[in-house]
PDB file of C-alpha atoms in Angstrom:
ATOM      1  CA  GLN A1080     -36.360 213.327 139.369  1.00  0.00           C
ATOM      2  CA  LEU A1081     -40.137 213.881 139.585  1.00  0.00           C
ATOM      3  CA  VAL A1082     -40.683 210.432 141.074  1.00  0.00           C
ATOM      4  CA  CYS A1083     -43.556 209.800 143.471  1.00  0.00           C
ATOM      5  CA  GLU A1084     -42.494 208.905 147.035  1.00  0.00           C
ATOM      6  CA  PHE A1085     -45.961 208.635 148.579  1.00  0.00           C
ATOM      7  CA  ALA A1086     -49.491 208.093 147.275  1.00  0.00           C
ATOM      8  CA  ASN A1087     -52.852 207.893 149.012  1.00  0.00           C
ATOM      9  CA  GLU A1088     -56.179 206.292 148.065  1.00  0.00           C
ATOM     10  CA  ALA A1089     -57.155 209.198 145.742  1.00  0.00           C
ATOM     11  CA  TYR A1090     -54.864 207.743 143.077  1.00  0.00           C
ATOM     12  CA  ARG A1091     -57.061 204.656 142.725  1.00  0.00           C
ATOM     13  CA  PRO A1092     -60.182 206.305 141.188  1.00  0.00           C
ATOM     14  CA  TRP A1093     -58.226 209.085 139.490  1.00  0.00           C
ATOM     15  CA  PHE A1094     -55.558 207.004 137.788  1.00  0.00           C
ATOM     16  CA  GLY A1095     -56.863 203.457 138.263  1.00  0.00           C
ATOM     17  CA  LEU A1096     -53.787 202.474 140.226  1.00  0.00           C
ATOM     18  CA  ASN A1097     -53.164 200.984 143.631  1.00  0.00           C
ATOM     19  CA  PRO A1098     -51.444 203.712 145.695  1.00  0.00           C
ATOM     20  CA  ALA A1099     -48.566 201.337 146.507  1.00  0.00           C
ATOM     21  CA  ASP A1100     -47.944 200.914 142.765  1.00  0.00           C
ATOM     22  CA  VAL A1101     -47.674 204.682 142.320  1.00  0.00           C
ATOM     23  CA  VAL A1102     -44.716 204.955 144.701  1.00  0.00           C
ATOM     24  CA  GLY A1103     -41.528 204.976 142.626  1.00  0.00           C
ATOM     25  CA  MET A1104     -43.404 205.880 139.435  1.00  0.00           C
ATOM     26  CA  SER A1105     -42.300 208.921 137.470  1.00  0.00           C
ATOM     27  CA  MET A1106     -44.708 211.800 137.142  1.00  0.00           C
ATOM     28  CA  GLN A1107     -44.614 211.399 133.357  1.00  0.00           C
ATOM     29  CA  ASP A1108     -45.560 207.704 133.539  1.00  0.00           C
ATOM     30  CA  LEU A1109     -48.340 208.451 136.005  1.00  0.00           C
ATOM     31  CA  PHE A1110     -49.839 211.424 134.145  1.00  0.00           C
ATOM     32  CA  GLY A1111     -49.143 210.455 130.561  1.00  0.00           C
ATOM     33  CA  ASP A1112     -47.351 212.698 128.081  1.00  0.00           C
ATOM     34  CA  ALA A1113     -50.084 215.309 127.458  1.00  0.00           C
ATOM     35  CA  LEU A1114     -50.903 216.002 131.119  1.00  0.00           C
ATOM     36  CA  PHE A1115     -47.232 215.820 132.107  1.00  0.00           C
ATOM     37  CA  LYS A1116     -46.357 218.441 129.490  1.00  0.00           C
ATOM     38  CA  LYS A1117     -48.893 220.839 131.042  1.00  0.00           C
ATOM     39  CA  THR A1118     -47.845 220.046 134.610  1.00  0.00           C
ATOM     40  CA  GLU A1119     -44.051 219.789 134.422  1.00  0.00           C
ATOM     41  CA  PRO A1120     -43.406 223.572 134.484  1.00  0.00           C
ATOM     42  CA  HIS A1121     -45.329 223.798 137.776  1.00  0.00           C
ATOM     43  CA  ALA A1122     -43.341 220.882 139.192  1.00  0.00           C
ATOM     44  CA  ARG A1123     -40.025 222.497 138.219  1.00  0.00           C
ATOM     45  CA  LEU A1124     -41.072 225.797 139.820  1.00  0.00           C
ATOM     46  CA  ALA A1125     -42.120 223.963 143.011  1.00  0.00           C
ATOM     47  CA  LEU A1126     -38.702 222.288 143.086  1.00  0.00           C
ATOM     48  CA  SER A1127     -37.110 225.728 142.897  1.00  0.00           C
ATOM     49  CA  GLY A1128     -39.077 226.752 146.007  1.00  0.00           C
ATOM     50  CA  HIS A1129     -42.100 228.459 144.446  1.00  0.00           C
ATOM     51  CA  ALA A1130     -45.506 227.158 145.534  1.00  0.00           C
ATOM     52  CA  GLN A1131     -47.820 226.503 142.600  1.00  0.00           C
ATOM     53  CA  HIS A1132     -51.596 226.660 142.290  1.00  0.00           C
ATOM     54  CA  PHE A1133     -53.537 225.674 139.160  1.00  0.00           C
ATOM     55  CA  GLN A1134     -56.657 223.921 137.946  1.00  0.00           C
ATOM     56  CA  ARG A1135     -56.899 221.093 135.448  1.00  0.00           C
ATOM     57  CA  THR A1136     -59.376 218.860 133.699  1.00  0.00           C
ATOM     58  CA  LEU A1137     -58.608 215.265 134.582  1.00  0.00           C
ATOM     59  CA  ILE A1138     -59.881 212.241 132.688  1.00  0.00           C
ATOM     60  CA  LYS A1139     -60.234 209.573 135.348  1.00  0.00           C
ATOM     61  CA  ALA A1140     -59.533 205.879 134.941  1.00  0.00           C
ATOM     62  CA  ASP A1141     -63.245 205.180 134.416  1.00  0.00           C
ATOM     63  CA  GLY A1142     -63.367 207.708 131.550  1.00  0.00           C
ATOM     64  CA  SER A1143     -65.284 210.373 133.493  1.00  0.00           C
ATOM     65  CA  THR A1144     -64.076 213.955 133.577  1.00  0.00           C
ATOM     66  CA  SER A1145     -63.220 215.769 136.798  1.00  0.00           C
ATOM     67  CA  PHE A1146     -62.058 219.271 137.439  1.00  0.00           C
ATOM     68  CA  VAL A1147     -59.279 219.477 139.993  1.00  0.00           C
ATOM     69  CA  ASP A1148     -57.663 222.280 141.923  1.00  0.00           C
ATOM     70  CA  THR A1149     -54.010 221.473 142.546  1.00  0.00           C
ATOM     71  CA  ARG A1150     -51.255 222.951 144.678  1.00  0.00           C
ATOM     72  CA  PHE A1151     -47.595 221.993 144.586  1.00  0.00           C
ATOM     73  CA  LEU A1152     -46.089 222.960 147.924  1.00  0.00           C
ATOM     74  CA  PRO A1153     -42.272 222.867 148.237  1.00  0.00           C
ATOM     75  CA  ASP A1154     -40.884 220.598 150.981  1.00  0.00           C
ATOM     76  CA  VAL A1155     -38.093 222.679 152.479  1.00  0.00           C
ATOM     77  CA  ASP A1156     -35.607 221.290 155.022  1.00  0.00           C
ATOM     78  CA  GLU A1157     -34.176 223.160 158.026  1.00  0.00           C
ATOM     79  CA  GLN A1158     -31.335 224.583 155.916  1.00  0.00           C
ATOM     80  CA  GLY A1159     -33.779 226.002 153.369  1.00  0.00           C
ATOM     81  CA  ASN A1160     -33.095 223.386 150.705  1.00  0.00           C
ATOM     82  CA  VAL A1161     -36.033 222.095 148.687  1.00  0.00           C
ATOM     83  CA  LYS A1162     -36.216 218.309 149.060  1.00  0.00           C
ATOM     84  CA  GLY A1163     -39.260 217.869 146.849  1.00  0.00           C
ATOM     85  CA  PHE A1164     -42.854 219.015 146.944  1.00  0.00           C
ATOM     86  CA  TYR A1165     -46.203 217.930 148.255  1.00  0.00           C
ATOM     87  CA  VAL A1166     -49.172 217.674 145.927  1.00  0.00           C
ATOM     88  CA  GLN A1167     -52.569 218.693 147.260  1.00  0.00           C
ATOM     89  CA  THR A1168     -55.371 218.063 144.791  1.00  0.00           C
ATOM     90  CA  THR A1169     -59.073 218.651 145.383  1.00  0.00           C
ATOM     91  CA  ASP A1170     -61.852 217.488 143.085  1.00  0.00           C
ATOM     92  CA  ILE A1171     -63.889 220.628 142.348  1.00  0.00           C
ATOM     93  CA  THR A1172     -66.222 219.094 139.771  1.00  0.00           C
ATOM     94  CA  GLU A1173     -69.368 219.805 141.797  1.00  0.00           C
ATOM     95  CA  LEU A1174     -68.213 223.366 142.435  1.00  0.00           C
ATOM     96  CA  ARG A1175     -67.501 223.968 138.737  1.00  0.00           C
ATOM     97  CA  THR A1176     -70.864 222.461 137.759  1.00  0.00           C
ATOM     98  CA  ALA A1177     -72.703 224.658 140.271  1.00  0.00           C
ATOM     99  CA  GLN A1178     -70.719 227.681 139.070  1.00  0.00           C
ATOM    100  CA  ALA A1179     -71.666 226.983 135.437  1.00  0.00           C
ATOM    101  CA  GLU A1180     -75.326 226.623 136.408  1.00  0.00           C
ATOM    102  CA  LEU A1181     -75.197 229.904 138.334  1.00  0.00           C
ATOM    103  CA  GLU A1182     -73.575 231.677 135.392  1.00  0.00           C
ATOM    104  CA  ALA A1183     -76.319 230.376 133.087  1.00  0.00           C
ATOM    105  CA  VAL A1184     -79.038 231.560 135.480  1.00  0.00           C
ATOM    106  CA  ASN A1185     -77.323 234.947 135.848  1.00  0.00           C
ATOM    107  CA  SER A1186     -77.112 235.253 132.082  1.00  0.00           C
ATOM    108  CA  ARG A1187     -80.839 234.555 131.770  1.00  0.00           C
ATOM    109  CA  LEU A1188     -81.584 237.044 134.562  1.00  0.00           C
ATOM    110  CA  ARG A1189     -79.426 239.675 132.854  1.00  0.00           C
ATOM    111  CA  GLN A1190     -81.238 239.030 129.582  1.00  0.00           C
ATOM    112  CA  ASP A1191     -84.644 239.162 131.274  1.00  0.00           C
ATOM    113  CA  SER A1192     -83.803 242.388 133.102  1.00  0.00           C
ATOM    114  CA  THR A1193     -82.698 244.210 129.949  1.00  0.00           C
ATOM    115  CA  THR A1194     -84.982 242.844 127.235  1.00  0.00           C
ATOM    116  CA  ASP A1195     -88.692 243.292 126.618  1.00  0.00           C
ATOM    117  CA  TYR A1196     -90.208 239.812 126.742  1.00  0.00           C
ATOM    118  CA  LEU A1197     -92.686 240.495 123.930  1.00  0.00           C
ATOM    119  CA  THR A1198     -90.603 242.304 121.313  1.00  0.00           C
ATOM    120  CA  GLY A1199     -87.150 241.026 122.228  1.00  0.00           C
ATOM    121  CA  ILE A1200     -85.722 244.547 122.015  1.00  0.00           C
ATOM    122  CA  ALA A1201     -83.807 246.402 124.712  1.00  0.00           C
ATOM    123  CA  ASN A1202     -86.080 247.727 127.440  1.00  0.00           C
ATOM    124  CA  ARG A1203     -86.345 251.098 129.154  1.00  0.00           C
ATOM    125  CA  ARG A1204     -83.465 250.289 131.537  1.00  0.00           C
ATOM    126  CA  VAL A1205     -81.082 249.770 128.610  1.00  0.00           C
ATOM    127  CA  PHE A1206     -82.449 252.844 126.823  1.00  0.00           C
ATOM    128  CA  THR A1207     -81.810 254.962 129.930  1.00  0.00           C
ATOM    129  CA  GLU A1208     -78.306 253.553 130.497  1.00  0.00           C
ATOM    130  CA  ARG A1209     -77.280 254.006 126.862  1.00  0.00           C
ATOM    131  CA  SER A1210     -78.738 257.490 126.509  1.00  0.00           C
ATOM    132  CA  GLU A1211     -77.065 258.605 129.755  1.00  0.00           C
ATOM    133  CA  ALA A1212     -73.748 257.132 128.564  1.00  0.00           C
ATOM    134  CA  ALA A1213     -74.095 258.896 125.179  1.00  0.00           C
ATOM    135  CA  ALA A1214     -74.886 262.203 126.889  1.00  0.00           C
ATOM    136  CA  ARG A1215     -71.859 261.744 129.170  1.00  0.00           C
ATOM    137  CA  GLN A1216     -69.617 261.043 126.159  1.00  0.00           C
ATOM    138  CA  PHE A1217     -70.980 264.202 124.536  1.00  0.00           C
ATOM    139  CA  ARG A1218     -70.234 266.290 127.641  1.00  0.00           C
ATOM    140  CA  GLU A1219     -66.764 264.807 128.165  1.00  0.00           C
ATOM    141  CA  LYS A1220     -65.505 264.342 124.600  1.00  0.00           C
ATOM    142  CA  GLY A1221     -67.969 266.106 122.355  1.00  0.00           C
ATOM    143  CA  ALA A1222     -68.979 262.778 120.781  1.00  0.00           C
ATOM    144  CA  ALA A1223     -72.121 263.306 118.731  1.00  0.00           C
ATOM    145  CA  TYR A1224     -75.170 261.157 119.297  1.00  0.00           C
ATOM    146  CA  ALA A1225     -78.753 260.972 118.165  1.00  0.00           C
ATOM    147  CA  LEU A1226     -81.859 260.112 120.092  1.00  0.00           C
ATOM    148  CA  ILE A1227     -85.002 258.842 118.414  1.00  0.00           C
ATOM    149  CA  LEU A1228     -88.243 258.376 120.315  1.00  0.00           C
ATOM    150  CA  LEU A1229     -91.126 256.551 118.698  1.00  0.00           C
ATOM    151  CA  ASP A1230     -94.681 256.571 119.969  1.00  0.00           C
ATOM    152  CA  VAL A1231     -97.463 254.551 118.399  1.00  0.00           C
ATOM    153  CA  ASP A1232    -100.360 257.023 118.420  1.00  0.00           C
ATOM    154  CA  ASN A1233    -103.737 255.766 119.571  1.00  0.00           C
ATOM    155  CA  PHE A1234    -102.361 252.308 120.255  1.00  0.00           C
ATOM    156  CA  LYS A1235    -105.116 251.685 122.791  1.00  0.00           C
ATOM    157  CA  ASP A1236    -107.546 251.725 119.874  1.00  0.00           C
ATOM    158  CA  VAL A1237    -105.704 248.779 118.277  1.00  0.00           C
ATOM    159  CA  ASN A1238    -106.056 246.730 121.463  1.00  0.00           C
ATOM    160  CA  ASP A1239    -109.705 247.787 121.957  1.00  0.00           C
ATOM    161  CA  HIS A1240    -110.824 247.075 118.377  1.00  0.00           C
ATOM    162  CA  PHE A1241    -108.663 244.092 117.367  1.00  0.00           C
ATOM    163  CA  GLY A1242    -107.685 242.538 120.696  1.00  0.00           C
ATOM    164  CA  HIS A1243    -104.445 242.305 122.660  1.00  0.00           C
ATOM    165  CA  GLU A1244    -103.045 239.491 120.517  1.00  0.00           C
ATOM    166  CA  VAL A1245    -103.125 241.740 117.440  1.00  0.00           C
ATOM    167  CA  GLY A1246    -101.797 244.591 119.592  1.00  0.00           C
ATOM    168  CA  ASP A1247     -98.848 242.356 120.568  1.00  0.00           C
ATOM    169  CA  GLN A1248     -98.208 241.575 116.886  1.00  0.00           C
ATOM    170  CA  VAL A1249     -98.212 245.302 116.081  1.00  0.00           C
ATOM    171  CA  LEU A1250     -95.754 246.026 118.924  1.00  0.00           C
ATOM    172  CA  THR A1251     -93.492 243.192 117.790  1.00  0.00           C
ATOM    173  CA  ALA A1252     -93.546 244.406 114.177  1.00  0.00           C
ATOM    174  CA  VAL A1253     -92.837 248.011 115.211  1.00  0.00           C
ATOM    175  CA  GLY A1254     -90.109 246.845 117.600  1.00  0.00           C
TER     176      GLY A1254
END
């Protein structure tokens, strides 16, 4: 009937309830309608003997948001009948935060490794990768491509006569 038979101390900060008060409570009453609607299919599958693993955003009793990793593990008796399921939930908020920070740093590193810092245009690495890919497509499929190389003649003279700041402005404008 999706009624809780045991609850530990984790229910107190997560749901704002004394664990003893959770025992006998329906899953729908405990979770609320929106979270229950997302979770019920996993509960039904666990009751049919299929272990479940999923992640959720959980709004705690104090209003803070946590990310949780949850497993519903069927409780099977000696005859192979499913009597219920165990719920194992781990707060992975710190892990998700660290993962998001790493992804942001990786994105910046990817951007820095492929973009010229002055002009903001793709750098030599990207040029090489794209031109090699275009040449490969031409060899394999006959896909046409064009290659344009641009050289600013006597650019050293710009830097020598007008200074590097003006030279940077010229490069940015040409780029």
